[in-house]
Amino acid sequence: MSRPVDLDPDDWDAFRAESHRALDEMIDFLRDLRQRPVWTEPPPEARERFTRDLPQAGRDFPQVLEDFDRYIKPYATGNIHPMFMGWAQGAGTPVGMIAEMLAAGMNSNCGGRNHIAIDVERQIAKWMAQAFGFPQDASGIFVTGASMANFFSLLVARDQAYGESDVRLNGLGAQSGQLIAYASREAHNCVRQAMELAGLGARHLRLIPSDANRRLKISALRHAIAADRAAGFRPFLIVGTAGTVDVGAIDPLDRLADVAHTEDMWFHVDGAFGALAALSRELKPLVKGLERADSVAFDFHKWLHAPYDAGFFLVRDPKAHKRAFAANAAYLSRAPRGLAAGDTWPCDLGPDLSRGFRALKTWFTIETFGAAKLAECIEQCCRMAKRLEAWIDASDHFVMRAPVALNIVCFAVKDDPDGSLAREIVMELHERGEAAPSLTILDGAPAIRAAILNHRTHEADIDAMTVYLDAALRRARKEPHDFGALVEPHGPGKTRLSAD
Ligand SMILES: *Cc1c(COP(=O)(O)O)cnc(C)c1O
């Protein structure tokens, strides 16, 4: 007779003690994060650790935890740190961490069926419908991120446009008329990729020029649609962006909704981070028109700080959403009672069948902090961006490259036409662990980009950023300089002088 085997601890008390220690250490890690560099490159020793062969024998849990502490934990992206301003990334919260652990304990499969996780996900859809001014029966689903949600929007809009000719059954080849989508040239690249993936072809995405504030030009859009109709194409989708990835610009959503309405097109908003501005009474006017969208893509893992990943796709018309994805399979059949009961399941609203419980960390985040405090953090980010902008405007060495619309500051070094100084400064700041801005290209020229999404980024951090920038520029120009004692670097073993 073979010995029974399972994966539970032999000694639950020992496991409890070891787990509590691991949790305590992670809580300390979060509490003390300001004392560490924002980023540390994984040394060869750490990378080497992950080149081994598949282990046949396991090791004790504490040994594995030790490896985690030594080779993994110190070498994270850095986005939890207040000086992380690169790209558009959320910071997470201690509460979110616990929620993620609790969800893993439940280990719910959220593809469907009759269990509470599905209700929690529906609760989030209802909340966001309220926040964005959508009807209460709007349909929503968690996805990995806004890239995926934007892709979904294309599929739903495509299937809606082809309608009775049933593109899911008959394929694109059976359809008449080439569908054309429109977005500003500032739109995220995932929109283009979605055109590719949906089989519509990237060349059928029209990238419409934007104005001086990098907002889509309505007149150019109208013109492009008319030209495409005249050429026999079928305009079907307008993608507006609420918070462009480069500079945080917000397209004139209300006017885009007008055009979509008159032209009988689907109006989708990519609001990856910017749509969440709707939670703030102060900022909500900026995203006026969002409430008229047919669908919205956004991320709880960006400006709401749910742990990665937690993207969301919200659709005004639940029937249109379901039509794009629902399928019949015997093993997914619904029962009148029991665990297989229920009507619409998440697997009817996207291609994933097995799915994790992303709703739980989002629910914990919103329940714990409330929409008002989360909105305050969003407003604070915008104020911090203004503070950095004011410093740059007053600086002799740096110059703004785009107006601050929300929370992103794009700037350059004066007299640095090829951007080589900017590039050097960004890499230096990363390598010294002082700050993590990113680099982007605006109108063909590199720009330093500080995207401020972190609830932990406060005035003292912005002021530290200005000191680091000046010092990095001096080093880049190889000028002698005095470090000054204004702000201590966030270097290893150093603590900040200034409290915030
Ligand atoms: C971040 C971002 C995306 C992509 O979202 P992911 O969650 O990274 O997939 C799309 N659009 C905009 C405007 C973004 O800022």
XYZ file of C-alpha atoms and ligand atoms in Angstrom:
515
model
C 0.000 0.000 0.000
C 1.387 3.396 -0.903
C 1.769 6.061 1.731
C -0.825 8.862 1.444
C 0.684 12.128 0.333
C -0.459 15.742 0.480
C 1.062 19.202 0.544
C -0.099 20.435 3.928
C 2.384 21.122 6.744
C 3.380 18.163 8.917
C 3.552 20.478 11.872
C 0.930 23.207 11.723
C 2.303 25.010 14.777
C 5.761 25.277 13.252
C 4.230 26.455 9.986
C 2.223 29.082 11.853
C 5.338 30.432 13.582
C 7.363 30.524 10.373
C 4.540 32.211 8.483
C 4.022 34.827 11.160
C 7.702 35.621 11.025
C 7.577 35.991 7.239
C 4.566 38.258 7.497
C 6.182 40.373 10.214
C 9.266 40.798 8.081
C 7.227 41.877 5.095
C 5.334 44.394 7.212
C 8.685 45.776 8.421
C 9.853 45.857 4.829
C 6.910 48.080 3.905
C 7.212 50.242 7.017
C 10.894 50.917 6.341
C 10.786 51.248 2.589
C 11.908 54.889 2.606
C 15.244 53.856 4.064
C 16.109 51.722 1.084
C 17.173 52.718 -2.409
C 14.283 52.933 -4.835
C 15.915 50.304 -7.042
C 18.844 47.925 -6.740
C 20.031 45.979 -9.710
C 20.001 42.235 -8.994
C 23.671 41.230 -8.554
C 25.056 38.239 -10.492
C 24.752 36.107 -7.368
C 20.986 36.699 -7.266
C 20.475 36.076 -10.979
C 22.599 32.986 -10.765
C 20.218 31.594 -8.157
C 17.537 31.286 -10.853
C 19.455 29.290 -13.387
C 19.244 25.944 -11.607
C 17.767 22.657 -12.774
C 14.313 21.508 -11.703
C 14.614 20.315 -8.083
C 13.331 16.820 -7.386
C 13.527 17.109 -3.652
C 11.944 19.939 -1.726
C 13.505 21.914 1.098
C 12.193 23.197 4.366
C 9.882 26.174 4.094
C 12.177 28.412 6.237
C 15.059 27.703 3.856
C 12.976 28.776 0.914
C 11.922 31.900 2.813
C 15.576 32.637 3.426
C 16.255 32.477 -0.295
C 13.340 34.812 -0.874
C 14.791 37.317 1.602
C 18.224 37.055 0.106
C 17.733 36.758 -3.620
C 14.293 38.128 -4.398
C 12.928 40.671 -1.961
C 15.718 43.297 -2.264
C 15.546 43.426 -6.060
C 12.001 44.557 -6.769
C 10.946 47.105 -9.401
C 10.778 49.837 -6.798
C 7.260 51.017 -7.506
C 6.324 50.827 -3.827
C 8.922 53.536 -3.093
C 7.930 57.223 -2.943
C 10.785 58.161 -5.292
C 9.525 55.823 -8.012
C 8.102 58.013 -10.757
C 8.849 55.913 -13.786
C 6.111 54.770 -16.129
C 2.613 54.685 -14.647
C 2.683 52.209 -11.801
C 0.725 51.849 -8.610
C 2.391 51.568 -5.201
C 0.341 48.899 -3.478
C -0.744 49.052 0.157
C -0.159 46.884 3.218
C -3.898 46.179 3.281
C -3.769 44.998 -0.322
C -0.951 42.633 0.578
C -3.035 40.979 3.291
C -6.062 40.744 1.001
C -3.930 39.018 -1.612
C -2.814 36.504 0.981
C -6.370 35.857 2.144
C -7.503 35.376 -1.465
C -4.704 32.869 -1.989
C -5.879 31.006 1.082
C -9.402 30.738 -0.329
C -7.940 29.903 -3.731
C -11.253 30.604 -5.469
C -11.551 29.980 -9.160
C -13.509 32.987 -10.359
C -14.438 31.803 -13.833
C -17.957 31.235 -12.591
C -20.301 29.133 -10.452
C -22.269 29.827 -7.352
C -19.868 31.230 -4.768
C -19.344 34.563 -3.079
C -16.270 35.710 -5.016
C -18.521 36.256 -8.037
C -20.712 38.576 -5.964
C -17.660 40.521 -4.803
C -16.608 41.030 -8.432
C -20.132 42.214 -9.305
C -19.997 44.605 -6.369
C -16.876 46.208 -7.831
C -18.564 46.556 -11.235
C -21.517 48.253 -9.551
C -19.267 50.639 -7.623
C -17.353 51.645 -10.712
C -20.560 52.076 -12.685
C -21.603 54.520 -9.953
C -18.249 56.295 -9.940
C -18.230 56.745 -13.710
C -21.933 57.529 -14.095
C -22.749 54.314 -15.949
C -26.106 52.533 -15.613
C -26.327 50.206 -12.619
C -26.629 47.101 -14.784
C -23.352 47.829 -16.583
C -21.259 44.736 -17.075
C -17.720 44.475 -15.764
C -14.889 42.031 -15.434
C -11.426 41.924 -13.921
C -8.595 41.386 -16.383
C -4.821 41.506 -16.062
C -4.556 45.148 -17.055
C -5.783 47.985 -19.220
C -3.959 46.505 -22.229
C -6.241 43.495 -22.040
C -9.309 45.610 -21.278
C -8.608 47.768 -24.333
C -8.320 44.623 -26.427
C -11.678 43.428 -25.078
C -13.268 46.733 -26.049
C -12.160 46.226 -29.616
C -13.636 42.739 -29.715
C -16.966 43.869 -28.287
C -17.146 46.873 -30.621
C -16.150 44.708 -33.601
C -18.793 42.069 -32.894
C -21.382 44.781 -32.350
C -20.467 46.431 -35.658
C -20.699 43.232 -37.668
C -23.860 42.262 -35.784
C -26.042 39.664 -37.492
C -23.309 38.487 -39.820
C -21.768 36.867 -36.735
C -18.032 37.366 -36.904
C -17.440 34.827 -34.138
C -18.969 32.078 -36.240
C -18.054 33.142 -39.737
C -14.748 34.927 -39.244
C -13.515 38.208 -40.601
C -13.286 36.929 -44.182
C -17.060 36.596 -44.352
C -17.643 40.238 -43.382
C -18.272 43.088 -45.735
C -16.503 46.386 -45.260
C -13.233 47.041 -43.483
C -13.714 48.384 -39.958
C -11.745 51.492 -39.039
C -10.887 52.688 -35.520
C -9.773 56.148 -34.397
C -7.594 57.272 -31.516
C -5.279 60.194 -30.934
C -1.647 59.756 -31.808
C -0.992 59.944 -28.069
C -2.967 56.734 -27.507
C -1.254 53.835 -25.773
C 0.363 51.325 -28.084
C -1.905 48.577 -26.759
C -4.707 50.049 -28.902
C -2.669 49.432 -31.994
C -1.799 45.983 -30.740
C -5.478 45.276 -30.114
C -6.189 46.050 -33.786
C -3.536 43.521 -34.727
C -4.823 40.869 -32.340
C -8.454 41.371 -33.331
C -7.513 40.670 -36.937
C -8.489 44.166 -38.053
C -4.965 45.263 -38.901
C -2.951 48.061 -37.342
C -3.155 50.066 -40.570
C -6.879 50.451 -39.955
C -6.275 52.410 -36.783
C -6.227 56.101 -37.642
C -3.964 58.045 -35.322
C -5.539 61.480 -35.234
C -3.351 64.543 -34.596
C -3.535 66.195 -31.206
C -3.480 69.863 -30.227
C -0.853 71.806 -28.263
C -2.114 70.146 -25.076
C -1.858 66.732 -26.707
C -5.620 66.231 -26.800
C -7.237 64.682 -29.835
C -8.312 67.269 -32.419
C -12.024 66.873 -33.061
C -11.969 68.570 -36.464
C -9.273 66.170 -37.652
C -11.307 63.239 -36.371
C -14.443 64.360 -38.218
C -12.420 64.837 -41.355
C -10.832 61.387 -41.128
C -14.175 59.667 -40.572
C -15.710 61.438 -43.559
C -12.742 60.540 -45.746
C -12.955 56.887 -44.713
C -16.678 56.725 -45.376
C -16.141 58.267 -48.791
C -13.524 55.604 -49.498
C -15.978 52.812 -48.621
C -14.602 51.931 -45.190
C -16.695 51.338 -42.088
C -15.736 53.594 -39.160
C -16.764 51.672 -36.030
C -14.805 52.745 -32.967
C -13.474 55.885 -31.320
C -10.968 55.392 -28.510
C -10.597 58.411 -26.260
C -7.832 58.491 -23.684
C -8.334 59.783 -20.155
C -4.748 60.320 -19.054
C -2.342 59.612 -21.891
C 0.610 57.513 -20.925
C 3.233 60.072 -21.935
C 1.913 63.308 -20.481
C -1.424 62.533 -18.792
C -3.513 64.493 -21.315
C -7.254 63.917 -21.352
C -9.024 63.870 -24.704
C -12.204 65.968 -25.037
C -14.369 63.000 -24.063
C -17.687 64.822 -24.246
C -17.074 65.878 -27.826
C -15.807 62.429 -28.755
C -19.083 61.060 -27.384
C -20.959 63.525 -29.637
C -19.061 62.364 -32.701
C -19.547 58.688 -31.830
C -23.252 59.344 -31.338
C -23.797 61.135 -34.653
C -21.641 58.681 -36.537
C -23.204 55.643 -34.845
C -19.863 54.342 -33.596
C -18.701 52.639 -30.392
C -17.086 55.054 -27.941
C -14.438 53.481 -25.740
C -12.281 55.258 -23.164
C -8.811 54.091 -22.243
C -8.695 55.430 -18.724
C -5.945 53.165 -17.428
C -5.089 55.528 -14.597
C -6.901 58.752 -15.547
C -10.454 57.407 -15.352
C -10.016 57.094 -11.599
C -9.905 60.893 -11.433
C -13.700 60.509 -11.515
C -13.509 59.548 -7.835
C -12.398 63.076 -6.983
C -14.979 65.851 -6.913
C -12.215 68.310 -7.759
C -10.867 66.380 -10.748
C -14.052 64.807 -12.077
C -14.843 67.719 -14.449
C -11.626 66.849 -16.314
C -13.094 63.505 -17.389
C -16.514 64.876 -18.330
C -17.966 62.696 -21.065
C -16.631 59.492 -19.528
C -20.195 58.809 -18.376
C -21.262 58.628 -22.025
C -18.733 55.971 -23.057
C -19.876 52.552 -24.255
C -16.943 50.972 -22.438
C -14.010 51.912 -20.219
C -10.671 50.208 -19.602
C -8.878 51.048 -16.373
C -6.578 49.670 -13.711
C -7.052 49.283 -9.985
C -3.342 48.450 -9.800
C -2.318 51.943 -10.919
C -4.011 54.872 -9.161
C -5.961 52.774 -6.675
C -2.926 50.783 -5.534
C -4.472 47.330 -5.521
C -1.559 44.891 -5.754
C -0.731 43.788 -9.292
C -2.607 42.740 -11.281
C -6.070 44.233 -11.292
C -7.266 45.702 -14.586
C -10.957 46.196 -15.274
C -13.250 46.362 -18.285
C -16.625 48.043 -17.844
C -19.323 47.946 -20.539
C -22.519 49.993 -20.643
C -24.600 47.376 -22.484
C -24.347 43.994 -20.730
C -25.807 42.204 -23.762
C -23.123 43.544 -26.078
C -20.431 42.453 -23.623
C -21.785 38.928 -23.293
C -22.349 38.555 -27.009
C -18.612 38.870 -27.665
C -17.537 36.070 -25.342
C -20.290 33.760 -24.055
C -20.141 30.175 -25.290
C -21.900 26.892 -24.707
C -19.979 23.936 -23.379
C -21.431 20.952 -21.574
C -18.981 21.241 -18.684
C -20.008 24.865 -18.203
C -23.749 24.210 -18.173
C -25.786 26.009 -15.555
C -27.914 24.219 -13.003
C -31.082 25.518 -11.366
C -29.566 24.864 -7.921
C -26.260 24.042 -6.265
C -22.703 25.117 -7.033
C -23.305 25.282 -10.793
C -26.218 27.723 -10.442
C -26.126 31.309 -11.656
C -26.767 33.164 -14.846
C -23.936 35.247 -16.271
C -20.544 34.022 -15.122
C -17.262 35.896 -15.623
C -16.255 33.274 -18.201
C -19.139 34.644 -20.330
C -17.480 38.061 -20.333
C -13.961 37.234 -21.451
C -11.832 34.392 -22.762
C -10.467 33.350 -19.351
C -12.040 30.362 -17.671
C -9.812 29.887 -14.646
C -9.330 33.224 -12.948
C -8.037 34.369 -9.582
C -9.895 36.421 -7.002
C -8.667 39.885 -8.070
C -11.865 41.383 -6.730
C -10.893 40.688 -3.123
C -7.823 42.931 -2.955
C -9.776 45.645 -4.754
C -12.721 45.269 -2.386
C -10.403 45.417 0.650
C -8.737 48.528 -0.738
C -11.996 50.373 -1.332
C -13.679 49.180 1.868
C -10.677 50.014 4.042
C -9.857 53.447 2.698
C -13.149 54.578 1.184
C -13.464 56.373 -2.134
C -12.889 59.795 -0.536
C -9.428 59.006 0.830
C -8.391 57.228 -2.347
C -9.474 60.350 -4.234
C -7.424 62.509 -1.855
C -4.335 60.478 -2.744
C -5.059 61.015 -6.426
C -5.431 64.767 -5.856
C -2.188 64.787 -3.874
C -0.343 63.242 -6.831
C -1.615 66.037 -9.063
C -0.440 68.645 -6.537
C 2.980 66.985 -6.393
C 3.202 67.123 -10.177
C 2.413 70.851 -10.040
C 5.095 71.322 -7.396
C 7.702 69.664 -9.578
C 6.498 71.667 -12.585
C 6.868 74.918 -10.605
C 10.436 74.006 -9.698
C 11.292 73.196 -13.301
C 9.724 76.431 -14.505
C 11.971 78.307 -12.077
C 15.067 76.244 -12.855
C 17.974 77.553 -14.923
C 18.830 74.070 -16.124
C 15.595 72.241 -16.862
C 12.634 73.079 -19.044
C 9.079 71.700 -19.226
C 8.235 69.715 -22.359
C 4.463 69.492 -21.932
C 1.926 71.132 -19.653
C 0.943 69.147 -16.564
C -2.628 67.993 -17.146
C -2.884 65.585 -14.246
C 0.051 63.858 -12.569
C 2.788 63.529 -15.178
C 5.699 65.916 -15.556
C 7.720 65.751 -18.766
C 10.800 67.898 -18.918
C 14.201 68.166 -20.502
C 17.626 69.587 -19.852
C 18.159 72.980 -21.471
C 20.669 72.896 -24.309
C 20.506 69.127 -24.620
C 19.172 68.747 -28.161
C 19.874 65.015 -28.535
C 18.758 64.227 -24.991
C 22.028 62.592 -24.036
C 22.194 64.458 -20.735
C 18.585 63.536 -19.957
C 19.301 59.897 -20.668
C 22.397 59.952 -18.492
C 20.554 61.617 -15.607
C 17.759 59.042 -15.644
C 20.160 56.090 -15.643
C 22.259 57.689 -12.899
C 19.263 58.269 -10.659
C 18.241 54.639 -11.105
C 21.684 53.264 -10.425
C 22.226 55.396 -7.356
C 18.831 54.289 -6.084
C 17.834 57.905 -5.529
C 14.814 58.189 -7.791
C 13.250 56.356 -10.676
C 11.849 58.650 -13.347
C 11.587 57.268 -16.859
C 12.495 58.518 -20.274
C 10.114 59.082 -23.136
C 10.226 60.657 -26.564
C 8.085 63.725 -27.242
C 8.031 65.103 -30.785
C 11.141 63.139 -31.573
C 13.214 64.388 -28.637
C 13.876 62.539 -25.366
C 12.170 63.852 -22.238
C 12.535 62.942 -18.595
C 9.189 61.784 -17.311
C 8.031 61.796 -13.708
C 4.677 60.039 -13.469
C 3.470 60.595 -9.934
C 0.974 57.918 -8.952
C 2.314 56.929 -5.578
C 0.265 57.743 -2.470
C 3.573 57.865 -0.580
C 5.120 60.612 -2.713
C 4.933 63.760 -0.604
C 6.356 67.278 -0.799
C 9.669 66.275 0.803
C 10.103 63.646 -1.909
C 9.479 66.133 -4.691
C 11.997 68.457 -3.046
C 14.472 65.590 -2.805
C 13.871 64.900 -6.481
C 14.879 68.460 -7.383
C 18.107 68.119 -5.398
C 18.908 64.789 -7.050
C 18.169 66.207 -10.480
C 20.476 69.187 -10.021
C 23.242 66.978 -8.671
C 22.827 64.398 -11.421
C 22.977 67.113 -14.043
C 26.175 68.476 -12.548
C 27.703 65.008 -12.589
C 26.519 64.415 -16.112
C 28.236 67.614 -17.169
C 31.244 66.510 -15.109
C 31.219 69.755 -13.204
C 32.591 69.762 -9.693
C 29.776 70.006 -7.237
C 28.966 70.072 -3.573
C 26.361 67.553 -2.504
C 24.904 69.906 0.048
C 23.077 68.757 3.113
C 19.556 69.680 2.146
C 18.289 66.152 1.784
C 19.950 62.867 2.536
C 19.884 60.422 -0.317
C 17.651 57.382 0.027
C 20.809 55.322 -0.185
C 21.485 52.073 1.618
C 21.742 52.525 5.345
C 20.759 56.171 5.170
C 17.649 57.674 6.596
C 15.869 60.805 5.538
C 16.502 63.953 7.508
C 13.176 65.492 6.741
C 10.007 64.025 8.057
C 6.885 64.279 5.970
C -0.698 51.747 -18.328
C -1.536 52.103 -19.480
C -2.051 51.130 -20.318
C -1.692 49.678 -20.159
O -2.218 49.195 -18.957
P -1.629 47.846 -18.326
O -2.362 47.734 -17.034
O -0.171 48.083 -18.140
O -1.913 46.756 -19.264
C -2.894 51.520 -21.323
N -3.210 52.809 -21.508
C -2.729 53.784 -20.722
C -3.123 55.195 -20.978
C -1.867 53.466 -19.675
O -1.384 54.423 -18.873
